[in-house]
Tab-separated table of C-alpha atoms in Angstrom:
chain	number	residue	atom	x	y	z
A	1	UNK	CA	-37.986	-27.395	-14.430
A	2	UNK	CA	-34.244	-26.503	-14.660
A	3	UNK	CA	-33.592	-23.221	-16.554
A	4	UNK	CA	-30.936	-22.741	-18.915
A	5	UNK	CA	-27.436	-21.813	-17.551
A	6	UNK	CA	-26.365	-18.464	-19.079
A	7	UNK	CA	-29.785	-17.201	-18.279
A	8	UNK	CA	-29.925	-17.248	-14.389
A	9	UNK	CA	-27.863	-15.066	-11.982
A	10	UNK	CA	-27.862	-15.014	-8.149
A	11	UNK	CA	-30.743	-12.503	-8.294
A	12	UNK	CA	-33.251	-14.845	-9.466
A	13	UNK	CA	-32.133	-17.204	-7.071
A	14	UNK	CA	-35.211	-18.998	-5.444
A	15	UNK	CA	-35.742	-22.505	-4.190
A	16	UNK	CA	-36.153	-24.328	-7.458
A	17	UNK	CA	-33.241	-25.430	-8.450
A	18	UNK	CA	-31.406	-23.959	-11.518
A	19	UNK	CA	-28.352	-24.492	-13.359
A	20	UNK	CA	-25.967	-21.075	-13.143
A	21	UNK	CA	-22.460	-19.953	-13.796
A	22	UNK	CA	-20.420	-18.182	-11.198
A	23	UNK	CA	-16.881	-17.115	-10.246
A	24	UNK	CA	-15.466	-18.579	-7.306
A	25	UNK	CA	-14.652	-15.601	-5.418
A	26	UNK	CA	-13.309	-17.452	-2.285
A	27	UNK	CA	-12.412	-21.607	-1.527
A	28	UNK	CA	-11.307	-22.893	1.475
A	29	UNK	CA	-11.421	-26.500	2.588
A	30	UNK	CA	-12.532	-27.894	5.833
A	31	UNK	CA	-12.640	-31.052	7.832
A	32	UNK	CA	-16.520	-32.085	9.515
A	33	UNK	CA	-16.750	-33.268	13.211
A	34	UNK	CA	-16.543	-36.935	11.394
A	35	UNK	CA	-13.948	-36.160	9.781
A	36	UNK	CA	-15.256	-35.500	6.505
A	37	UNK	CA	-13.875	-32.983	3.905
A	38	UNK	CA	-15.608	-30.245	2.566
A	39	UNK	CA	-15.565	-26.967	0.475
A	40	UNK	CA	-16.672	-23.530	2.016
A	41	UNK	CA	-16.905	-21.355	-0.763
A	42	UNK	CA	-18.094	-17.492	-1.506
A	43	UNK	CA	-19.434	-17.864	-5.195
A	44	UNK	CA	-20.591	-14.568	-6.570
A	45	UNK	CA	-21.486	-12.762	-10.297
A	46	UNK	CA	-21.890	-9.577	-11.828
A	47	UNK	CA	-25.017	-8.950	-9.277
A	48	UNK	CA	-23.122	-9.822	-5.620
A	49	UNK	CA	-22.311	-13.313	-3.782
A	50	UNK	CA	-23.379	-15.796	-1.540
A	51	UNK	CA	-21.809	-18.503	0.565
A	52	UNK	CA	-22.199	-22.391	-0.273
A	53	UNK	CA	-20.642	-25.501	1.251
A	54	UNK	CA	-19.793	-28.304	-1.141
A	55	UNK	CA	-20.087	-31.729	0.712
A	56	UNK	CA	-17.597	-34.792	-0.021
A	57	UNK	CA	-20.427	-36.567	-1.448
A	58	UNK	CA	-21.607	-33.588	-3.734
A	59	UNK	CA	-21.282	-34.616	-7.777
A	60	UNK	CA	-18.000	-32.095	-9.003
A	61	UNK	CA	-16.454	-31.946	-5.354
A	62	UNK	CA	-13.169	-32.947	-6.395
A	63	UNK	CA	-12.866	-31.441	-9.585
A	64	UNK	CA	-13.565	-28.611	-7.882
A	65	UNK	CA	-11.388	-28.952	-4.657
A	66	UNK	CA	-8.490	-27.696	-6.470
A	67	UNK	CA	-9.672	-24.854	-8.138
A	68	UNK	CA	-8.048	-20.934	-7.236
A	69	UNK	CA	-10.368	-17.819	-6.691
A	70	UNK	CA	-11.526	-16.338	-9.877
A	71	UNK	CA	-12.112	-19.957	-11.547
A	72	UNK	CA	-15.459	-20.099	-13.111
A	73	UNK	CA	-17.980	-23.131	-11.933
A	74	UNK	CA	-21.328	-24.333	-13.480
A	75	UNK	CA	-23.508	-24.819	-10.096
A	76	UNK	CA	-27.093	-26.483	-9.844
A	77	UNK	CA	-28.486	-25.392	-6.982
A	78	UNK	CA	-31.334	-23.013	-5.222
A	79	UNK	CA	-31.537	-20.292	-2.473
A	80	UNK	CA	-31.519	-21.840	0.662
A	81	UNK	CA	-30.490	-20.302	4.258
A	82	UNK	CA	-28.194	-20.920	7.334
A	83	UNK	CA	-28.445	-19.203	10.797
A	84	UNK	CA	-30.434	-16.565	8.862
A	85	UNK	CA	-27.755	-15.801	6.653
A	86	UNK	CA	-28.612	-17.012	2.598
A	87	UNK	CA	-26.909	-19.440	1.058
A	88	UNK	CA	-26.413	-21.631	-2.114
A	89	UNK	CA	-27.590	-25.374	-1.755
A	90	UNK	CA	-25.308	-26.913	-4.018
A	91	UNK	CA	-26.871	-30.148	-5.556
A	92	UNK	CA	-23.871	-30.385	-8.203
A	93	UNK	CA	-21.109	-28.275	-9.758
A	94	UNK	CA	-18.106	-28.554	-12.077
A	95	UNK	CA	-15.690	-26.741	-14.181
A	96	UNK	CA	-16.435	-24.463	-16.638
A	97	UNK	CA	-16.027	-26.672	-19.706
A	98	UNK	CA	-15.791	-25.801	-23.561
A	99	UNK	CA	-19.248	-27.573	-24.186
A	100	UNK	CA	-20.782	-24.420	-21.912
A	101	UNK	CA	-19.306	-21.372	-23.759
A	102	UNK	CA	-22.878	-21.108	-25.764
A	103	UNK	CA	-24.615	-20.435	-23.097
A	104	UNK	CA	-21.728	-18.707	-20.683
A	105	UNK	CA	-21.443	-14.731	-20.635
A	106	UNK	CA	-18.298	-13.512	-18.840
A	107	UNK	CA	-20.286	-10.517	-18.342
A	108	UNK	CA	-23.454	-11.713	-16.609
A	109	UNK	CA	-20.640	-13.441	-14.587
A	110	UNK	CA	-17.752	-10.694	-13.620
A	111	UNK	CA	-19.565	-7.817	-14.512
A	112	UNK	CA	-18.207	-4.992	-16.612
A	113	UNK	CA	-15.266	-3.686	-13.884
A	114	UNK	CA	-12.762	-6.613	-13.465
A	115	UNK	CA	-11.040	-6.116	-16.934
A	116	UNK	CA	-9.459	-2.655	-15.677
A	117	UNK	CA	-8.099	-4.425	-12.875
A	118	UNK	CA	-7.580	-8.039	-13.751
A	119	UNK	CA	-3.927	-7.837	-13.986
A	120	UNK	CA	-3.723	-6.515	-10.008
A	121	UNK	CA	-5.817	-9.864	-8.696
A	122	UNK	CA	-3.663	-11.321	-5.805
A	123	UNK	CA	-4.804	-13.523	-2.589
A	124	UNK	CA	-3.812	-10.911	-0.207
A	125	UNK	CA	-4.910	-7.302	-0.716
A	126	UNK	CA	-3.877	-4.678	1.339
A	127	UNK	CA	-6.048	-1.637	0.555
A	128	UNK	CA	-6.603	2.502	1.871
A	129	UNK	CA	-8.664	5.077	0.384
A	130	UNK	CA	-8.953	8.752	0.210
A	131	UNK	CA	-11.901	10.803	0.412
A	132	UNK	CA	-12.639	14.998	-0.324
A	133	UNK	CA	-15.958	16.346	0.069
A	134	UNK	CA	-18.518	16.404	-3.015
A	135	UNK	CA	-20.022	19.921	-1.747
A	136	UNK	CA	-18.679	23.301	-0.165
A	137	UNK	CA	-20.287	23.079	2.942
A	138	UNK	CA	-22.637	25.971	1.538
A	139	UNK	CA	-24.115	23.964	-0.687
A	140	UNK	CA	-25.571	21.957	1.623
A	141	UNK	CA	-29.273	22.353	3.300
A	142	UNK	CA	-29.297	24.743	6.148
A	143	UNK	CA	-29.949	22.240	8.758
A	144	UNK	CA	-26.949	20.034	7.421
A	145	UNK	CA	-25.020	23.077	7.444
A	146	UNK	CA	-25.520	23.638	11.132
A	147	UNK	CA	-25.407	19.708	12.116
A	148	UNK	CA	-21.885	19.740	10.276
A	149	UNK	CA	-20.734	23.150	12.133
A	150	UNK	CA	-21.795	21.527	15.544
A	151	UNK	CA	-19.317	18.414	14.881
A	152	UNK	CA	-16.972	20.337	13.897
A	153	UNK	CA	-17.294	23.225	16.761
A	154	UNK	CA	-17.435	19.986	19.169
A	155	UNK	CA	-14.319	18.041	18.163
A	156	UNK	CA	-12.594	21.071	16.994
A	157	UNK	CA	-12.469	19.890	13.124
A	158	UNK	CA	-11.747	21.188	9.978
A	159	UNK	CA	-15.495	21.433	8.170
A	160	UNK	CA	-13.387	19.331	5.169
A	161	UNK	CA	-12.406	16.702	7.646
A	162	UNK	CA	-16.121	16.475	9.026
A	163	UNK	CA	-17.557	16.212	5.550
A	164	UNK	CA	-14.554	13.944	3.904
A	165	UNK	CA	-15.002	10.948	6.477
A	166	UNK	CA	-18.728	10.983	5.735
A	167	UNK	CA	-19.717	8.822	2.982
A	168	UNK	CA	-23.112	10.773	2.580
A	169	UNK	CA	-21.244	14.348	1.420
A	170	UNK	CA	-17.849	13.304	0.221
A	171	UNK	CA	-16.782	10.747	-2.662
A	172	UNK	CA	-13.799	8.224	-2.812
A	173	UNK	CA	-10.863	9.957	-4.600
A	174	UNK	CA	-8.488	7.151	-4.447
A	175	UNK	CA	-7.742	3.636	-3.445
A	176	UNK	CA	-3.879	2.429	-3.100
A	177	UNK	CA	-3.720	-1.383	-3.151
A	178	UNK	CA	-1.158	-4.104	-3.872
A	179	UNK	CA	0.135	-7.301	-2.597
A	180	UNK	CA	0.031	-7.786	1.353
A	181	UNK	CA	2.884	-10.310	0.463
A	182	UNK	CA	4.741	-8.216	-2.119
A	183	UNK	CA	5.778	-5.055	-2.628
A	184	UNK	CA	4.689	-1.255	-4.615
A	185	UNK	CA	1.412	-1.083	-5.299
A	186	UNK	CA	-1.248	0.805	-7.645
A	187	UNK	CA	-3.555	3.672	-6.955
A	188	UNK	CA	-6.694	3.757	-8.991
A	189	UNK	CA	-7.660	7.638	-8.777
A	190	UNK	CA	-10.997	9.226	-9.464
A	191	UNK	CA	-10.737	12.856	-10.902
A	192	UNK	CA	-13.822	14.976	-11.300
A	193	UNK	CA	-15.494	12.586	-14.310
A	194	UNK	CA	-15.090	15.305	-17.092
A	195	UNK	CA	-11.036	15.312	-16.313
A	196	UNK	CA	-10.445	11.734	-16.266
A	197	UNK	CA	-8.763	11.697	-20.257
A	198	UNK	CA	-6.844	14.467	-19.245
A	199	UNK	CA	-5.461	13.209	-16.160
A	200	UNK	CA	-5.029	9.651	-17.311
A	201	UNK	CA	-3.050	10.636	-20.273
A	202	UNK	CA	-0.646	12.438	-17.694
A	203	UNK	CA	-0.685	9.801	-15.214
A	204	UNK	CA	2.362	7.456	-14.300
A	205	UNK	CA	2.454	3.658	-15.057
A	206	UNK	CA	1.770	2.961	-11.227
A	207	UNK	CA	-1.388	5.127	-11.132
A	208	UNK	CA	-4.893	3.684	-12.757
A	209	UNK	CA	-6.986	6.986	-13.941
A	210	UNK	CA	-10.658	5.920	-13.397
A	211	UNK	CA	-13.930	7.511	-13.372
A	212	UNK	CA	-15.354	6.678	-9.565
A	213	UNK	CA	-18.039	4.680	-10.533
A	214	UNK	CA	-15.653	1.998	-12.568
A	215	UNK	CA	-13.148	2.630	-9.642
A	216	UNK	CA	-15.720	1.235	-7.123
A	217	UNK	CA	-16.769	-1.443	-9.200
A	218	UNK	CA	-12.788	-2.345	-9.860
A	219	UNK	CA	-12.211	-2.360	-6.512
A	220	UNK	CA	-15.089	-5.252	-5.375
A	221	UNK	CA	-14.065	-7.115	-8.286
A	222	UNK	CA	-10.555	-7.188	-6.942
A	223	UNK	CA	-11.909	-8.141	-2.831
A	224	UNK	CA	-14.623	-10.596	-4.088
A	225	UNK	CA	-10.806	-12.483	-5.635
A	226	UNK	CA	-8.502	-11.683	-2.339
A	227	UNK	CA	-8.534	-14.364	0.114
A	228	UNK	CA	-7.627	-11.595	2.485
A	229	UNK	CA	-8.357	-8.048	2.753
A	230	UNK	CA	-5.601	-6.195	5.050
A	231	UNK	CA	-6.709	-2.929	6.145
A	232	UNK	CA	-5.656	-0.365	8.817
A	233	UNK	CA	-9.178	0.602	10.470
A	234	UNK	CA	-10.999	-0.770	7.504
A	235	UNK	CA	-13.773	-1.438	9.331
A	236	UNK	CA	-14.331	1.619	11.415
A	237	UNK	CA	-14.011	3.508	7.830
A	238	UNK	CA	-12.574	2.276	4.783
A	239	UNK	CA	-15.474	-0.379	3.917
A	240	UNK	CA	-18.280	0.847	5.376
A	241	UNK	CA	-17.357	3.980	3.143
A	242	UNK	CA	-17.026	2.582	-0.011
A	243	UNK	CA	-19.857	0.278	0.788
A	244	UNK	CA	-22.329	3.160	1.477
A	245	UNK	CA	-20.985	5.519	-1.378
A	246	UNK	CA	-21.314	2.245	-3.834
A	247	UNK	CA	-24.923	1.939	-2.614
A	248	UNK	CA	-25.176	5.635	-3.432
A	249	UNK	CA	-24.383	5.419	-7.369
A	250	UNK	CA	-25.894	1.696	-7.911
A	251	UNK	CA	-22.516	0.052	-7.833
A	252	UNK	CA	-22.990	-4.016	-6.646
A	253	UNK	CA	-20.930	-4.804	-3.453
A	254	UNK	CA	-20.442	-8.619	-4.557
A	255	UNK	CA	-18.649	-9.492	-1.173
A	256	UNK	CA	-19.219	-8.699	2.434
A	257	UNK	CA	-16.118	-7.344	4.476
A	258	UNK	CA	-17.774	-5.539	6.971
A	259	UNK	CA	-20.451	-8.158	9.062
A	260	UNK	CA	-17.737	-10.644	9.960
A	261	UNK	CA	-17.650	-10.529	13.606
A	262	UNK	CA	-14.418	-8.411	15.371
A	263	UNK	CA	-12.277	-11.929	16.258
A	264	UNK	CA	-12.850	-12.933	13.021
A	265	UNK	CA	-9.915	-12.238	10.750
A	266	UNK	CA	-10.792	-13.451	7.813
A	267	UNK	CA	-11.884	-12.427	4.547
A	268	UNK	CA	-11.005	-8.554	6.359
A	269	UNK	CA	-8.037	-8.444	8.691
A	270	UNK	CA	-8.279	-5.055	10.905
A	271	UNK	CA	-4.888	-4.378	11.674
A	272	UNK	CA	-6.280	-1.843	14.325
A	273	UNK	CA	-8.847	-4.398	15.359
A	274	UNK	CA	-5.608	-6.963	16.224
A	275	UNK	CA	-3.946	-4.086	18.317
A	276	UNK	CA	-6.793	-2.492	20.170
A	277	UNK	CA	-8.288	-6.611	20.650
A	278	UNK	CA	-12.021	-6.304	21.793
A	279	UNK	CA	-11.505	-3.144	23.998
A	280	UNK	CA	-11.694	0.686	22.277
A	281	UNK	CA	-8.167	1.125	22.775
A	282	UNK	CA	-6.333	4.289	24.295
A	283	UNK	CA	-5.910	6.833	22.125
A	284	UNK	CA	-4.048	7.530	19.718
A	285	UNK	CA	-4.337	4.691	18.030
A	286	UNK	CA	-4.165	5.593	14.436
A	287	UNK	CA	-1.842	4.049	11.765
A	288	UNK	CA	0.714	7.263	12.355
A	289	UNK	CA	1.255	6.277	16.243
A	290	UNK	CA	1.527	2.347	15.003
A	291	UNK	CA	4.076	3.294	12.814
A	292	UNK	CA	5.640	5.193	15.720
A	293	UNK	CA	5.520	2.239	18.134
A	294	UNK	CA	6.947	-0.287	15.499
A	295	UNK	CA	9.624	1.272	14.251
A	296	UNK	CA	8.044	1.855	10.574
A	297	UNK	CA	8.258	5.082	8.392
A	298	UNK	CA	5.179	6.853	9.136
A	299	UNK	CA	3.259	8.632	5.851
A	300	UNK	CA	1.507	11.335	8.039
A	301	UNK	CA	4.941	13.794	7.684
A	302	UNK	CA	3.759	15.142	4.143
A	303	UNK	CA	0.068	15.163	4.139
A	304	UNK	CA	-3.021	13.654	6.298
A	305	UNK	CA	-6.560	12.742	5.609
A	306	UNK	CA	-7.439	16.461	6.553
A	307	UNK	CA	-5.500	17.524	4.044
A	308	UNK	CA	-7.194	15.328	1.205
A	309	UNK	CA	-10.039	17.430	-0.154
A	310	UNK	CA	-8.095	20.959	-0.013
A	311	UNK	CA	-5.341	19.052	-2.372
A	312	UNK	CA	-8.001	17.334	-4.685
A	313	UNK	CA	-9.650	20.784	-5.215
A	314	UNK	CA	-6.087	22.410	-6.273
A	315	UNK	CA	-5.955	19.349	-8.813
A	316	UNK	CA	-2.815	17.899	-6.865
A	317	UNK	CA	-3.978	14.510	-7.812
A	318	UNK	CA	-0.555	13.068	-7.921
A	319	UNK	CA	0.505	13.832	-4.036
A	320	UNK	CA	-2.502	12.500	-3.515
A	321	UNK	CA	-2.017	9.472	-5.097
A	322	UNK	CA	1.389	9.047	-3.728
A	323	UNK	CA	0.483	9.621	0.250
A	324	UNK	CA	-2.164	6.849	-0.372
A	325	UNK	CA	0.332	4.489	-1.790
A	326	UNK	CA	2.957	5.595	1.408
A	327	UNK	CA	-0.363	4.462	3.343
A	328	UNK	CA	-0.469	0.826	2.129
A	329	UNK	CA	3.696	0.877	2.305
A	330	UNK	CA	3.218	1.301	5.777
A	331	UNK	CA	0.190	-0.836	6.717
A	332	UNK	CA	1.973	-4.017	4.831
A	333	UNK	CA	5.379	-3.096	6.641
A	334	UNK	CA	3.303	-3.198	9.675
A	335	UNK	CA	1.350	-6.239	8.533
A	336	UNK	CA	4.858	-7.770	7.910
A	337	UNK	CA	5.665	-7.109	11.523
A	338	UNK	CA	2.830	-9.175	12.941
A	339	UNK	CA	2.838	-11.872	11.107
A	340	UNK	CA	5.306	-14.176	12.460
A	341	UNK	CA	3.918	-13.393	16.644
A	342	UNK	CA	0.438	-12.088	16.673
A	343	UNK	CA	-1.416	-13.489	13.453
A	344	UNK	CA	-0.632	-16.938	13.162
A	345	UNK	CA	-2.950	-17.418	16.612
A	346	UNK	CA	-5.953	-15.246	15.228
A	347	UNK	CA	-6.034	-16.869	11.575
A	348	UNK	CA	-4.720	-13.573	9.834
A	349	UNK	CA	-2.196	-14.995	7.869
């Protein structure tokens, strides 16, 4: 028996089939060995995503061949899987129409953190983060305490850089993203929760005051819609970051940017991952000594990562804000620079 649309989301997924609405979060069309066309698609709600192929011969294929990321679709279809990996068989799907808005709920369908951000959707995101430790080192346990001082003893780090670039002691204090095709940007910033009002009613047009929580949220809501995700060491630590700290207070990662395998470029291009190919690279090889090697403005001159949590703790949330937007302006500028020799052959661009 077919359950009523409006009523089912991905998580009760199971192999009956059901009738559900969901957001295309990405399309692209592809050609079978016989020479078929068909629709590979990332379809996803308020709970996460999940991959589906749409087959020429599928009911709603060409109504829905034409669609753009963020279009809703009304899908019959159950929980299936490929190569281990799950996935929506589609048995037929359309348009949202105006005959479904009864039993359609944007909510149960985008969840309550794209409205902050809707008007920053674009197919190519280019995206950085800051981080600043949670705790004084002191507040930790006293065997954390002495696993952090080791690290730091070992590599001869700051104890604020050792906790900041761990996920498990330090919290996201802002991402700077914007158009990988465009220019400027936005940086949604996450003050201390009980000075968010203040700092928001202070804040420039180009900076979005969030609590992190919503910021999180805003942020998958914005990837699940990008086509591409442009990144400078994104997956050695952006993602995996605000992947884990998401996990950590219950916010749904509705798209996948980190298990794609290293020569795949797409939804997440690695900038570093296209300069240092499948080898570790010599070091350094960080976005300041790219910058260096290109020719581009570097954003390390003012402030670094190090310096993150000692300026989040004096309330400096605006030079904050504005190194992590210099961050972007220099991974797009080098972005830009690749494009027209190195990308075009690795399907970056």
């Amino acid at each position: 028996m077919t359950r009523r649309p409006g009523s089912v989301t991905l998580a009760d997924l199971g192999p009956e089939p059901c009738d559900l609405f969901l957001s295309i979060n990405r399309l692209e069309q592809g050609t079978t060995s016989k020479g078929k066309p068909y629709l590979a698609l990332e379809l996803g709600d308020a709970g996460g995503g999940i991959e589906a192929r749409v087959w020429h011969d599928t009911p709603g294929f060409e109504e829905v061949a034409g669609l753009e990321a963020g279009a809703v679709v009304k899908v019959r279809g159950r929980r299936g899987e490929y190569k281990g990996t799950p996935q929506l068989v589609v048995d037929r799907i359309r348009p949202l129409g105006e005959d479904d808005e009864p039993g359609y709920d944007p909510a149960r369908v985008h969840g309550p953190f794209l409205e902050a951000v809707a008007d920053l959707a674009c197919a190519s995101l280019v995206i950085d983060i800051e981080t600043a430790p949670l705790v004084d080192v002191r507040g930790l346990p006293q065997k954390l305490v002495e696993e952090v001082t080791r690290v730091a003893t070992d590599r001869d780090w700051d104890i604020d850089k050792v906790l900041g670039l761990n996920p498990l002691f330090s919290r996201v204090v802002s991402i700077a993203l914007g158009d990988a095709d465009g220019a400027g940007g936005t940086v949604l910033l996450a003050p201390p929760d009980d000075e968010v009002a203040e700092v928001a009613g202070a804040a420039p047009g180009w900076m979005r005051v969030l609590d992190e929580r919503t910021m999180l949220g805003s942020f998958w809501a914005l990837a699940a819609r990008a086509t591409l995700v442009v990144t400078y060491n994104g997956r050695g630590f952006d993602l995996p970051f605000l992947r884990t700290r998401s996990a950590i207070l219950g916010v749904p990662v509705v798209t996948d940017l980190v298990s794609q395998p290293p020569y795949q470029h797409r939804p997440h291009l690695d900038l570093y991952q296209v300069l240092i190919g499948q080898g570790r690279g010599a070091a350094p090889m960080n976005l300041d000594a790219a910058c260096f090697a290109f020719g581009i403005e570097s954003p390390k001159d003012a402030m670094d990562g190090s310096m993150v949590g000692r300026a989040y703790r004096d309330r400096r949330y605006e030079d904050i804000a504005r190194y992590n937007l210099a961050d972007i302006e220099a991974t797009r500028a080098l972005y830009a620079r690749l494009a027209d020799t190195v990308l075009p052959w690795l399907g970056g661009r």
